[in-house]
Each structure stands twice: as C-alpha cells, then as structure tokens.
C-alpha cells in the first residue's frame, strides 16, 4: 500500500466533510468504548492482569533474541519451518517462494495486519498468484480495491449500500438475494468464500501471539475464517512480526484476558486457535506444511530507545476506539496501514518520519489512548518523541511548530478546549487573524471550517465522544 | 549476512549486549508461572458448572443438559428436526460416539472429517472453562477440526466433570495429555461477524449454532 501519511491534514479535512464517513464512524464511538468498559467491569482483577500483562511484554522484549530462538527451535521440533525477514521485500519473497514450491494458484488469507504492512497481496498478484481475503471486512475491501481503516474492524468506514454494490459488481453468476440486509450480505459472502477456501492451495494467517514454550502460533477471530484458512489448504503460512513472541501458555492466557476485552469488549473472541506444526500422522485434516515468516521491518530498531514500549503493543485497537481524532477523521486519513495513536507511532518507524508528515501531531493530547491501552504504552509521549525528531530534522515548518504548542496548551486545559471548540471555532479564527498562524494548527483548520456546516459534523470531538459514552 | 543473524544481532546491539541471556528465559519456559487468576474461575464443581453454563449462554451458545452420553442421539435427532435437516450427522471418529445407538434415534451418522455441505456435526471437548464459557477442543485422529468449522450446526459433547475454572487449569490438562496437538481450538459461542456496519450477525464462516451437550 502506498504511504500517503504526508497528506494527513488535507485528508483529515476531507474526512470531516464526508457525511457518509461521519455516519459510519459514529458506530465506533457509540459501540466499542461502552462494550469495553462493561467487559472490564466483569473482571475485577483487571488492574492486576493489566500490570502483569505489561510485565510479560517487558520481560519478553528484554530477552527477545533468546525467546525468538526458543520459538524457532520448537517450531522446527514440531515439524514446521521458520523464515526470517528483515524487511517487507524479504518477507514477500519468502512467502512467494513457499507458494511456488507448493505449486499454488489460489491463496486464502485470514486477517493479518503484518501482511498489509508488507504489501503481500500486491506482491503475490505480481507473481501470478490469486490471494483471496477471507475475513468478511477484508474481503469487501479487496473487492473494492480499498484498504482497512481500523486494525480490528477493517471496513468500519463503509455503509451497507457500498457493500451491496461491491458484491453486485463482482459476484458471478448471481447474488443469492436482492436484499442489502446485514444477514443477506453476510450469507452471500459466506456462500462465495466457501468455494474459495476449497480452491485454495495455500492458507496464510497472521498471528496474535507466537509461543516460545511450544512453538505454537495463536490467532483470535470471531468468524472462523482463520481456521478454515489453515484447515483446508495443503500449506499453512503464518506471517508475524518479531514482537509477537510470548514466553508460555500461561503468559498467553493473561494477554488473552486483556486482548478481547480491550478490542471488542468480548470476554474472549469466539475462536482462539493454537496451531503447532503440520498435521500429525493419522490426523484426518490440517495442513501438510507449516511455515512461520518472522518479520522485523524496523521493530528491532525500537529496542533500547524511547520507542521501546511500543513493542508491547498487542494490536487491540482500543487506542483508536477512544481517540477523538480517529473518531472524527477515520483511519484512511492516517495514510497507511496502522491508524490512530498506535499508527501515529508505528508509521514513522516503519516508513520513515520524512514520509509521515503530520501523523505525530494527529492528537488532541487528551491522553485517553494511554489510559485505555492494556499494556500501558505511553502513546502521547511516543508521539511527542516523533514530533521532536521531526523538528530536529526540519520537516515541520516553523509556523506549524509554533501552532502545535498553542494547540497542546489549549488541549491540556479541557474547559478552555471545549469552550473554544464549541464556540464554533470563533475564538480560534479570531486568534488566527490576529496572529496569522493558528490556522496552521493540525486539524484546527479543517475543524473550524466544518463548524459552519450542518450535522453530522456540527458537534465537537469531545461532545461526540461524551455523547457516545453517555449511551452506556 | 542472513536475515536471521541480522535481526538477532540488531536486537542484541540495541539491547546493549553481545549474547543472549538464556537463564531467565529457560527458567520461565520450564516453570511457566501463572499470572493473577480471576476469581470468577474459582468455586466448587457445582458453582463452576453453573458459571460455565451462564457464560456459554452469554456467548450465544445453547447448552443442553443430558443425563448421560447415551441421550446424545436423541438430542441430535431433535435438533435436526427443529432445523428441518435430514436426520444425519458427521460424527468425530471416536469409539465412544460410534458405540451410541444412533439408528434407534433414526439418525444416519458417518464418522469422518467435516465436509463443506454438512448440516450438523458432533464433536467432543477436552474440557470446558467456566471463566468465559469456553470449550477446549484438541485435534487428533479422533477429533478432526473441520467438524468444528464447516457445518451449520456444531454439537459438542462435554462431560460435566471436565469443567475447569480457568484457562491455566485447561493448560494443566493439556500438558497431562502429552505433546501439543496440531491444533487446540478454544470455542466460545457460534461464529459471528460485525464487519457490516458493526451489526452483529451469527454464522459468518463457521457454524451459526453451537450446542453444548453437557452430560453426567
Ligand atoms: S497501542 Fe495499546 S491500545 Fe493501541 S493497539 Fe496497541 S495495545 Fe492496543
């Protein structure tokens, strides 16, 4: 996927004006935060579990080299193979080589952010393979030539009629129903994808965890597509970042208690699958080959420095679900694979600060992301780190730097921030006229412009966010 | 330099050391200490059974209480009738299932892996976890995992004395069985997706209905 993060400001402005997108985004603000809060209420030990989960991640990071070696050894012991890739190109060629050796044509894919990150689909297509996304959301995006806008709810920016149109345009010979009801659309996708699973020679999934103790990879899903992707094809390839390694089954259990609750507000997802090696003698199903591709892509460079806490991330999405900026502009404005606060930290690391434009400034500094992060990543501090690097490298014009300071100052004073934002941005505009600079503040420009528009963008970030919370 | 050496080398350089430190790693891998345990996973056998049923139902699974496993064919016949399916089932090739009197209940069974057009399958769980109402299934010659994902309705037999409180106890049971099987499937409720407008729909790729047949 092309990196378009430099265009954050214009993209954010356009997103604020996109009424269809705004109505789709309301689903996030009213859904996820309340569900998460209720799930956490049901686990009184949450603070201890969160503390322990953070400690597990820190311990693993401090011994990452040895844990990776132990994981590799256990995968090999159970009959699998491990491939190491420093960058996206190496990862893609490793996967393509396995597909070639398997004589593959069709490749069924479970949902995986790591494969988005390395641009695997484009690479496989270029090599003559046909990758099929099987997660319902990812499948819809693939039909539309679109990209995920959320790490766990990839198609959250789309409305039903757009999905119906995508199926109409691509499903052959006929749709099973003329209705664009939720149930009918899902049934239609199930019908078409069933056949695709059966046609596939290779199944590719990501991994939420790689367990050093057993050489197992773990995926969590609600649909069951990740399981069909590894049960039906002859070859199973797992693509995982090197940060996914976890010591033991017990440690994995602790992190699973954090993951589902933080992500979708489920105590646990429907399917949690531990895959260890290829099928055993006398097994009636399962893949004959099991490969794990471990991808670095800038991760190891985060160790030992200020960004190291980002290696704890378990990709739950809570930071974006609670982010007023993400909730207002959606994931695409971030311009690359990882959106929201975690994306604002990871994108500069993976694609370079010079390609990341305003991402580290895509924040109101409200601090909600760090509060909800199940592994206590100080996201606002890490974004600040990138702003400083940006400043040192001279990628930010002086006016913008100055403006950010003001914005930060305002945002740290909630009363003032609310009043200014709600007052139709008049104060901001006045300020801008007097000082001639504040209009360059990230988002403020797009924000104040839209103040004059009718609903749905007539409420401020905070108003919308609070209204969402009040529902629960 | 190979990617492997480059990655491991860079990790060591960044962490400020030349070699790995295997002692704390291997100690953790051998002792696998448990973290903080949830109080909801504690209680008497009866309390855990009640909690398991409550949590499984919360995840939209159906729980049917049977006097014994011999009542399983009758339950399957009933479910087939309720859904208008032919009275047929794909059952896990487990001697305990094959010995049941399926023909008395009028159900035609085949002991095999799952097929794409199966309406109903019957499998068995190693244990159930009360903490979240989760079933733990282990793949093996007597437990093909396609039975859990291809049919429309998945029936899972679970003896009441196989209910444990929390995940850590499930791992203790798995360790007691020996090596990790190819797949361990934790299943909590039927398949679902909210990818269309965040509106939850059951039966995405896997079964639309999960029935837990709790017996004994
Ligand atoms: S940064 Fe924290 S909240 Fe955000 S995805 Fe990662 S673990 Fe979740």
XYZ file of C-alpha atoms and ligand atoms in Angstrom:
696
model
C 0.000 0.000 0.000
C 1.304 3.403 -0.909
C 2.219 5.633 2.011
C 0.019 8.718 1.976
C 0.556 9.823 5.518
C 2.068 13.105 4.400
C -1.379 14.176 3.317
C -2.877 13.788 6.784
C -4.121 17.356 7.032
C -5.991 17.588 3.725
C -7.211 14.003 4.137
C -8.488 14.799 7.628
C -10.267 17.864 6.331
C -11.928 15.886 3.567
C -12.958 13.210 6.065
C -14.647 15.775 8.290
C -16.739 16.883 5.338
C -17.660 13.352 4.255
C -21.123 12.879 5.733
C -21.306 9.188 4.833
C -17.992 8.520 6.545
C -19.076 10.541 9.562
C -22.185 8.444 9.968
C -20.127 5.239 9.656
C -17.679 6.499 12.271
C -20.436 7.051 14.788
C -20.634 3.275 15.034
C -17.199 3.252 16.655
C -17.806 5.981 19.145
C -21.107 4.594 20.318
C -20.108 0.918 20.226
C -16.613 -0.043 21.261
C -15.924 2.146 24.325
C -19.078 1.111 26.181
C -18.587 -2.579 25.402
C -15.002 -2.430 26.598
C -15.988 -0.707 29.834
C -18.655 -3.321 30.584
C -16.296 -6.222 29.856
C -13.674 -4.784 32.195
C -16.268 -4.305 34.928
C -16.836 -8.053 34.739
C -13.188 -8.776 35.625
C -12.433 -7.145 38.982
C -8.792 -8.273 38.708
C -8.319 -6.064 35.621
C -5.641 -3.761 37.160
C -3.501 -6.743 38.251
C -3.952 -8.544 34.950
C -3.017 -5.386 33.076
C 0.047 -4.884 35.278
C 1.119 -8.480 34.758
C 0.491 -8.343 31.012
C 2.691 -5.267 30.764
C 5.409 -7.034 32.761
C 5.210 -10.098 30.488
C 5.712 -7.903 27.439
C 8.628 -6.040 29.037
C 10.308 -9.272 30.101
C 9.923 -10.746 26.613
C 11.268 -7.622 24.957
C 14.302 -7.630 27.264
C 15.093 -11.195 26.091
C 13.624 -11.015 22.619
C 16.605 -12.649 20.904
C 16.547 -15.739 23.100
C 12.759 -16.068 23.041
C 12.811 -15.929 19.241
C 15.468 -18.642 19.161
C 13.457 -20.837 21.530
C 10.312 -20.288 19.481
C 12.160 -21.210 16.291
C 13.529 -24.392 17.836
C 10.085 -25.525 18.989
C 8.540 -24.835 15.580
C 11.225 -26.971 13.958
C 10.797 -29.696 16.618
C 7.117 -29.913 15.744
C 7.855 -30.282 12.038
C 7.478 -26.659 10.882
C 9.869 -24.195 9.291
C 10.819 -20.634 10.291
C 11.817 -17.946 7.775
C 13.353 -14.643 8.867
C 12.748 -11.390 7.011
C 14.414 -8.053 7.759
C 12.127 -6.026 5.542
C 8.896 -6.286 3.532
C 10.713 -7.369 0.356
C 12.348 -10.337 2.091
C 9.076 -11.314 3.746
C 7.164 -11.192 0.463
C 9.747 -13.263 -1.384
C 9.800 -15.851 1.394
C 6.016 -16.248 1.128
C 6.073 -16.304 -2.670
C 8.816 -18.953 -2.683
C 6.713 -21.218 -0.446
C 3.678 -20.691 -2.687
C 5.733 -21.506 -5.792
C 7.161 -24.652 -4.249
C 3.626 -25.714 -3.352
C 2.515 -25.217 -6.963
C -0.133 -22.838 -5.648
C -2.588 -20.783 -7.648
C -5.134 -19.579 -5.135
C -4.122 -18.400 -1.670
C -6.747 -17.971 1.085
C -5.843 -15.288 3.589
C -7.014 -14.776 7.142
C -6.946 -11.261 8.538
C -3.394 -10.099 9.171
C -2.054 -6.590 9.674
C 1.502 -7.862 9.135
C 0.637 -8.925 5.581
C -0.929 -5.497 4.981
C 2.249 -3.945 6.305
C 4.487 -5.847 3.880
C 2.107 -5.346 0.934
C 1.791 -9.079 0.427
C -1.282 -9.146 -1.815
C 0.241 -6.868 -4.440
C 3.410 -8.943 -4.416
C 1.595 -12.251 -4.766
C -0.562 -10.910 -7.575
C 2.586 -9.721 -9.352
C 3.958 -13.247 -9.100
C 0.836 -14.701 -10.668
C -0.936 -15.989 -7.550
C -4.504 -15.114 -6.606
C -4.753 -14.057 -2.949
C -8.291 -14.064 -1.550
C -9.042 -12.207 1.654
C -11.477 -14.297 3.700
C -12.222 -12.071 6.686
C -15.567 -10.543 5.765
C -14.365 -6.963 6.171
C -11.084 -7.559 4.342
C -12.899 -9.394 1.556
C -15.207 -6.426 0.982
C -12.174 -4.125 0.865
C -10.376 -6.367 -1.592
C -13.370 -6.318 -3.955
C -13.448 -2.528 -3.756
C -9.692 -2.073 -4.143
C -9.861 -0.398 -0.753
C -7.697 -0.622 2.390
C -8.520 -1.230 6.064
C -9.348 1.836 8.134
C -9.215 0.072 11.502
C -6.973 -2.758 12.710
C -9.773 -4.932 14.037
C -12.814 -3.598 12.148
C -11.239 -3.069 8.728
C -14.382 -1.991 6.820
C -15.804 0.245 9.522
C -15.849 3.201 7.109
C -18.320 1.525 4.740
C -22.099 1.568 4.669
C -24.314 -1.297 3.607
C -25.190 0.014 0.157
C -21.496 0.262 -0.740
C -21.024 -3.369 0.265
C -24.060 -4.457 -1.726
C -22.691 -2.646 -4.784
C -19.302 -4.348 -4.399
C -20.944 -7.802 -4.306
C -23.164 -6.924 -7.267
C -20.166 -5.889 -9.297
C -18.003 -8.929 -8.526
C -20.158 -11.925 -7.683
C -20.859 -14.223 -10.535
C -23.201 -15.510 -11.779
C -25.877 -14.107 -9.468
C -26.368 -12.832 -5.958
C -28.210 -15.158 -3.610
C -30.515 -12.315 -2.627
C -31.559 -8.887 -3.784
C -31.593 -7.549 -0.278
C -28.891 -5.374 1.220
C -29.840 -6.504 4.737
C -26.972 -7.349 7.088
C -27.852 -11.038 7.251
C -28.284 -11.397 3.486
C -24.981 -9.723 2.720
C -23.151 -11.915 5.190
C -24.795 -15.063 3.818
C -23.814 -14.058 0.298
C -20.153 -13.629 1.317
C -20.190 -16.962 3.154
C -21.552 -18.726 0.070
C -18.948 -17.283 -2.291
C -15.993 -17.644 0.071
C -16.777 -21.290 0.934
C -15.805 -22.233 -2.582
C -12.707 -20.070 -2.434
C -11.480 -21.909 0.661
C -11.900 -25.221 -1.128
C -9.982 -23.953 -4.166
C -7.056 -22.633 -2.135
C -3.714 -24.434 -2.189
C -2.122 -22.273 0.492
C -3.635 -20.577 3.551
C -1.981 -17.517 5.078
C -2.817 -16.171 8.509
C -1.250 -13.667 10.853
C -0.516 -14.383 14.499
C -1.665 -12.596 17.614
C 0.990 -14.477 19.580
C 3.901 -16.850 18.937
C 4.501 -19.046 21.977
C 8.168 -19.828 22.695
C 7.358 -22.680 25.066
C 5.527 -24.743 22.453
C 6.309 -23.240 19.020
C 2.582 -22.511 18.610
C 1.093 -19.547 16.781
C -2.188 -18.132 18.022
C -4.957 -16.358 16.144
C -8.110 -14.899 17.594
C -11.134 -14.444 15.328
C -14.897 -14.328 15.506
C -15.720 -15.575 12.023
C -13.773 -18.831 11.787
C -12.120 -17.840 8.504
C -8.654 -18.086 10.031
C -9.401 -21.686 10.920
C -10.730 -22.613 7.506
C -7.613 -20.945 6.047
C -5.437 -23.415 7.911
C -7.663 -26.493 7.934
C -8.430 -26.831 4.228
C -5.346 -25.820 2.143
C -2.316 -28.101 1.938
C 0.137 -25.473 3.210
C -0.238 -23.043 6.136
C 1.944 -19.934 6.258
C 1.918 -17.669 9.305
C 3.259 -14.132 8.876
C 4.120 -12.460 12.182
C 6.124 -9.522 13.474
C 9.045 -10.446 15.734
C 7.259 -8.592 18.537
C 4.564 -11.285 18.718
C 6.579 -13.760 20.723
C 5.291 -14.632 24.203
C 7.043 -16.999 26.643
C 4.449 -19.520 27.828
C 0.875 -20.762 27.576
C 0.168 -19.134 30.966
C 1.540 -15.796 29.743
C -0.611 -16.108 26.626
C -3.664 -16.676 28.843
C -3.003 -13.420 30.701
C -2.630 -11.494 27.436
C -5.791 -13.089 26.018
C -7.708 -11.800 29.047
C -6.582 -8.321 28.032
C -6.983 -8.633 24.274
C -10.647 -9.482 23.720
C -11.917 -7.094 26.355
C -9.820 -4.228 25.022
C -10.582 -4.915 21.370
C -14.294 -5.640 21.009
C -15.439 -5.776 24.605
C -15.768 -9.567 24.413
C -14.511 -11.611 27.376
C -12.831 -13.683 24.702
C -13.292 -13.924 20.941
C -15.281 -16.838 19.538
C -12.245 -18.691 18.172
C -8.830 -18.731 19.799
C -6.678 -21.176 17.902
C -3.264 -22.550 18.858
C -1.505 -24.046 15.819
C 1.573 -26.188 16.308
C 3.332 -27.652 13.290
C 1.795 -29.534 10.335
C -0.811 -32.300 10.601
C 0.227 -35.327 12.587
C 0.305 -38.891 11.423
C -3.268 -40.227 11.303
C -4.828 -36.749 11.548
C -7.753 -36.525 9.129
C -7.274 -32.847 8.318
C -4.862 -29.955 8.727
C -2.007 -28.703 6.510
C 0.909 -30.858 5.403
C 3.331 -27.957 5.743
C 3.590 -25.282 8.431
C 5.738 -22.182 7.902
C 6.274 -19.127 10.060
C 7.679 -15.960 8.474
C 9.084 -13.660 11.174
C 9.206 -10.038 10.043
C 11.361 -7.310 11.577
C 10.664 -4.243 9.410
C 12.004 -1.650 11.829
C 10.782 -3.330 15.006
C 14.196 -4.248 16.412
C 15.315 -0.641 15.929
C 12.765 0.424 18.565
C 14.582 -1.566 21.257
C 16.768 0.209 23.769
C 15.340 3.637 22.948
C 12.398 5.825 23.775
C 10.075 3.896 21.476
C 10.721 0.535 23.128
C 7.355 0.475 24.984
C 5.650 0.327 21.551
C 6.988 -3.232 21.239
C 4.455 -4.208 23.930
C 1.521 -3.455 21.611
C -0.935 -6.344 21.224
C -2.837 -4.641 18.372
C -6.143 -4.447 20.217
C -7.302 -1.168 18.668
C -8.515 0.344 21.966
C -6.368 3.441 21.446
C -8.121 4.280 18.178
C -11.569 3.401 19.529
C -11.103 6.029 22.226
C -9.281 8.645 20.164
C -11.249 11.809 19.365
C -9.080 12.454 16.298
C -9.518 8.936 14.894
C -13.233 9.073 15.696
C -13.564 12.266 13.700
C -11.425 11.588 10.644
C -11.388 7.768 10.423
C -8.477 5.507 9.607
C -7.775 6.369 5.986
C -6.660 9.896 6.767
C -3.637 8.376 8.509
C -2.486 7.313 5.075
C -1.023 3.881 5.803
C -1.750 0.512 7.349
C -1.817 1.438 11.036
C -4.166 4.274 12.031
C -4.974 6.030 15.274
C -2.497 6.710 18.074
C -0.621 3.410 17.626
C -0.318 4.173 13.914
C 0.963 7.666 14.620
C 3.830 5.994 16.488
C 4.445 2.970 14.233
C 4.121 4.586 10.811
C 7.118 6.938 11.157
C 9.151 3.976 12.436
C 8.240 1.750 9.510
C 8.050 4.155 6.582
C 10.297 6.983 7.819
C 9.468 10.263 9.512
C 10.029 12.076 6.223
C 7.040 10.185 4.793
C 4.797 10.558 7.793
C 4.022 14.252 7.661
C 1.665 15.355 10.384
C 0.929 11.993 11.952
C 2.752 12.660 15.227
C 0.623 15.798 15.517
C -2.667 13.985 14.987
C -3.538 14.277 18.628
C -5.526 16.454 20.976
C -3.279 15.294 23.844
C -6.329 14.190 25.775
C -4.426 11.088 26.921
C -7.339 8.657 26.550
C -5.237 6.297 24.404
C -2.655 5.754 27.130
C -5.400 5.330 29.744
C -7.103 2.516 27.849
C -4.005 0.781 26.463
C -3.983 -2.683 28.083
C -0.172 -2.782 28.123
C 0.265 0.794 29.336
C 2.025 2.246 26.321
C 2.553 5.989 26.902
C 1.324 6.841 23.397
C 1.229 10.652 23.760
C 4.862 10.592 24.940
C 5.880 8.469 21.974
C 4.104 10.832 19.584
C 5.973 13.650 21.252
C 9.194 11.764 20.549
C 8.413 11.827 16.832
C 7.461 15.485 16.907
C 10.889 16.236 18.362
C 12.618 14.132 15.691
C 10.548 15.901 13.051
C 11.565 19.256 14.458
C 15.253 18.323 14.577
C 15.170 17.084 11.022
C 13.469 20.279 9.943
C 10.457 18.553 8.349
C 7.980 20.807 10.123
C 7.682 24.420 9.106
C 8.214 26.877 11.939
C 4.646 28.142 11.848
C 3.246 24.666 12.325
C 5.614 24.024 15.207
C 4.508 27.184 16.883
C 0.870 26.336 16.328
C 1.241 22.895 17.825
C 2.443 24.400 21.038
C -0.693 26.523 21.320
C -2.936 23.610 20.430
C -1.277 21.467 23.059
C -1.635 24.170 25.644
C -5.313 24.558 24.872
C -5.951 20.832 24.769
C -4.385 20.330 28.185
C -6.986 22.678 29.624
C -10.206 20.790 28.973
C -12.514 23.637 29.928
C -10.873 26.033 27.528
C -10.558 23.417 24.830
C -14.251 22.562 24.982
C -15.338 26.136 25.004
C -13.128 27.081 22.097
C -14.129 24.113 20.043
C -17.808 24.558 20.763
C -17.852 28.273 20.185
C -17.835 27.483 16.516
C -14.121 27.961 16.408
C -14.720 31.695 16.503
C -12.055 32.193 19.079
C -9.629 30.174 17.058
C -10.408 32.152 13.958
C -10.006 35.400 15.820
C -6.704 34.202 17.140
C -5.735 33.204 13.672
C -6.487 36.607 12.284
C -4.594 38.352 14.984
C -1.549 36.108 14.946
C -1.864 34.844 11.426
C -0.628 31.410 12.357
C -3.097 29.385 14.310
C -4.932 28.278 11.198
C -1.974 26.022 10.525
C -2.610 24.083 13.684
C -3.213 20.454 12.775
C -6.911 19.779 12.352
C -7.917 23.164 13.602
C -8.205 24.397 10.056
C -10.397 21.528 8.941
C -12.182 21.633 12.216
C -13.084 25.287 12.199
C -14.139 25.133 8.569
C -16.646 22.437 9.282
C -18.141 24.290 12.200
C -20.351 26.156 9.820
C -21.708 23.026 8.239
C -24.922 21.295 9.223
C -24.930 17.973 11.133
C -23.471 15.413 11.453
C -20.197 17.187 11.974
C -21.741 20.016 13.938
C -20.611 18.650 17.269
C -17.069 18.789 18.558
C -14.778 15.793 19.069
C -15.388 15.877 22.766
C -19.125 16.405 22.508
C -19.466 13.422 20.236
C -17.225 11.312 22.354
C -19.060 12.164 25.536
C -22.419 11.628 23.929
C -21.175 8.201 22.886
C -20.114 7.410 26.414
C -23.370 8.545 27.907
C -25.162 5.862 25.982
C -23.721 3.272 28.319
C 24.602 -11.810 6.495
C 21.435 -13.859 6.788
C 18.276 -12.066 7.835
C 18.209 -14.237 10.930
C 21.661 -13.142 12.088
C 20.969 -9.566 11.158
C 17.742 -9.446 13.195
C 19.143 -11.246 16.231
C 22.336 -9.176 16.010
C 20.418 -5.920 15.854
C 18.275 -6.905 18.837
C 21.433 -7.586 20.873
C 23.128 -4.380 19.789
C 20.069 -2.309 20.643
C 19.695 -4.026 23.994
C 23.376 -3.352 24.661
C 24.768 -6.875 24.928
C 26.656 -9.296 22.727
C 24.897 -12.555 23.519
C 21.538 -13.691 24.765
C 20.904 -14.437 28.416
C 19.243 -17.863 28.433
C 18.979 -18.392 32.191
C 15.844 -16.312 32.977
C 14.303 -17.380 29.679
C 14.690 -21.094 30.220
C 13.601 -20.773 33.800
C 10.367 -19.130 32.760
C 9.785 -21.667 29.993
C 10.272 -24.560 32.417
C 8.314 -23.204 35.357
C 5.654 -21.359 33.278
C 4.365 -19.339 36.261
C 0.707 -18.302 36.243
C -0.312 -14.656 36.402
C -3.125 -13.180 38.515
C -6.057 -15.602 38.427
C -9.629 -14.398 38.016
C -11.898 -15.001 40.978
C -14.702 -15.907 38.581
C -12.766 -19.092 37.771
C -12.863 -20.274 41.377
C -15.548 -22.237 43.197
C -16.939 -25.710 43.880
C -17.579 -28.092 40.999
C -21.254 -27.158 41.086
C -20.550 -23.417 41.113
C -18.204 -23.793 38.170
C -20.765 -25.812 36.243
C -23.351 -23.099 36.776
C -20.892 -20.380 35.753
C -19.798 -22.305 32.674
C -23.403 -22.637 31.529
C -24.122 -18.982 32.223
C -21.034 -17.768 30.343
C -21.552 -20.137 27.410
C -25.128 -18.872 27.037
C -23.868 -15.307 27.217
C -21.740 -16.091 24.171
C -24.924 -17.256 22.363
C -24.160 -20.971 22.687
C -27.032 -23.292 23.591
C -26.466 -25.655 26.492
C -28.481 -28.879 26.793
C -28.187 -30.935 29.966
C -28.214 -34.694 29.359
C -28.426 -37.472 31.958
C -25.720 -39.411 30.105
C -23.956 -39.565 26.756
C -26.438 -42.243 25.635
C -29.006 -39.433 25.268
C -26.883 -37.725 22.597
C -28.524 -39.411 19.542
C -31.971 -38.288 20.748
C -30.757 -34.706 21.132
C -29.220 -34.739 17.644
C -32.462 -36.111 16.175
C -34.368 -33.306 17.864
C -32.017 -30.599 16.568
C -32.190 -31.973 13.024
C -35.979 -31.930 13.251
C -36.086 -28.398 14.607
C -33.988 -27.091 11.699
C -35.662 -29.193 9.034
C -32.402 -31.048 8.308
C -32.289 -34.669 7.173
C -31.675 -36.785 10.269
C -27.967 -37.123 9.568
C -24.744 -36.134 11.268
C -20.997 -36.217 10.728
C -19.551 -37.510 13.974
C -15.985 -37.484 15.255
C -14.411 -40.951 14.774
C -14.380 -41.544 18.497
C -15.294 -45.057 19.735
C -17.439 -43.500 22.474
C -19.594 -41.847 19.783
C -19.583 -44.760 17.378
C -20.899 -47.050 20.118
C -24.042 -44.936 20.614
C -27.396 -46.188 19.315
C -27.837 -43.700 16.510
C -30.141 -45.869 14.417
C -32.559 -46.215 17.329
C -32.885 -42.427 17.223
C -33.281 -42.518 13.452
C -30.076 -40.580 12.785
C -27.746 -41.618 9.963
C -24.160 -40.964 11.031
C -20.810 -41.024 9.321
C -17.615 -40.992 11.367
C -15.230 -38.776 9.389
C -13.801 -35.277 8.921
C -16.103 -32.344 8.119
C -17.359 -31.726 4.568
C -18.381 -28.373 3.081
C -22.078 -29.204 2.858
C -22.504 -30.847 6.253
C -25.534 -29.555 8.125
C -24.647 -30.928 11.520
C -21.568 -32.339 13.201
C -20.861 -33.875 16.582
C -17.509 -33.460 18.303
C -16.103 -33.631 21.800
C -14.237 -31.205 24.027
C -11.247 -31.947 26.238
C -12.662 -29.552 28.796
C -14.842 -26.513 29.310
C -13.591 -23.347 31.010
C -16.061 -21.673 33.376
C -14.278 -18.311 33.309
C -15.663 -17.482 29.864
C -17.843 -20.479 28.905
C -15.128 -21.663 26.526
C -14.819 -25.154 25.034
C -11.320 -26.576 24.522
C -11.028 -28.970 21.570
C -7.837 -30.751 20.573
C -7.198 -32.032 17.055
C -6.275 -35.666 16.529
C -7.293 -38.771 14.589
C -10.470 -38.953 16.692
C -11.106 -35.231 16.513
C -10.777 -33.672 13.032
C -11.067 -29.897 13.318
C -13.054 -29.467 10.081
C -16.040 -30.790 12.055
C -15.895 -27.615 14.141
C -15.901 -25.120 11.272
C -17.728 -26.428 8.187
C -21.221 -27.485 9.378
C -24.128 -25.135 10.054
C -24.734 -26.590 13.493
C -21.957 -27.877 15.738
C -22.850 -30.119 18.672
C -20.101 -30.603 21.253
C -20.305 -33.255 23.945
C -18.801 -32.242 27.280
C -18.811 -34.356 30.459
C -19.692 -32.192 33.464
C -16.587 -33.358 35.331
C -14.429 -31.865 32.558
C -15.390 -28.319 33.522
C -12.471 -26.359 34.970
C -12.398 -22.847 36.358
C -9.814 -21.044 34.262
C -7.500 -21.235 31.273
C -4.490 -22.185 33.399
C -6.283 -25.366 34.510
C -7.108 -26.190 30.919
C -3.379 -25.996 30.125
C -2.609 -28.292 33.047
C -4.974 -30.852 31.492
C -3.393 -30.422 28.066
C 0.100 -30.854 29.488
C -1.019 -34.041 31.226
C -2.085 -35.429 27.834
C 1.426 -35.049 26.397
C 2.641 -33.083 23.363
C 0.681 -30.219 21.869
C -1.710 -31.472 19.189
C -1.603 -29.760 15.748
C -4.472 -27.512 16.762
C -6.100 -26.543 20.003
C -9.347 -24.728 19.392
C -10.928 -22.627 22.088
C -14.513 -22.095 21.017
C -16.789 -19.601 22.761
C -20.157 -19.399 21.041
C -21.099 -19.674 17.376
C -19.274 -17.894 14.526
C -20.134 -14.236 14.002
C -19.077 -11.011 12.346
C -19.827 -7.356 12.879
C -17.932 -6.260 9.788
C -21.045 -4.870 8.122
C -21.853 -1.607 9.893
C -20.785 -3.028 13.269
C -24.026 -5.000 13.346
C -23.511 -8.442 14.850
C -24.632 -11.394 12.710
C -24.153 -15.022 13.668
C -22.814 -17.640 11.254
C -20.053 -15.815 9.391
C -17.825 -18.638 8.101
C -18.285 -21.172 10.859
C -21.417 -22.675 12.472
C -24.406 -20.436 13.021
C -25.395 -22.508 16.034
C -23.285 -24.117 18.753
C -24.976 -26.653 21.026
C -23.113 -27.871 24.089
C -24.353 -31.278 25.203
C -23.388 -31.339 28.860
C -23.736 -34.810 30.371
C -23.157 -36.631 33.647
S -1.108 0.792 21.469
Fe -2.150 -0.186 23.201
S -4.308 0.325 22.862
Fe -3.270 0.733 20.909
S -3.469 -1.167 19.748
Fe -1.525 -1.302 20.846
S -2.022 -2.393 22.741
Fe -3.952 -1.668 21.891
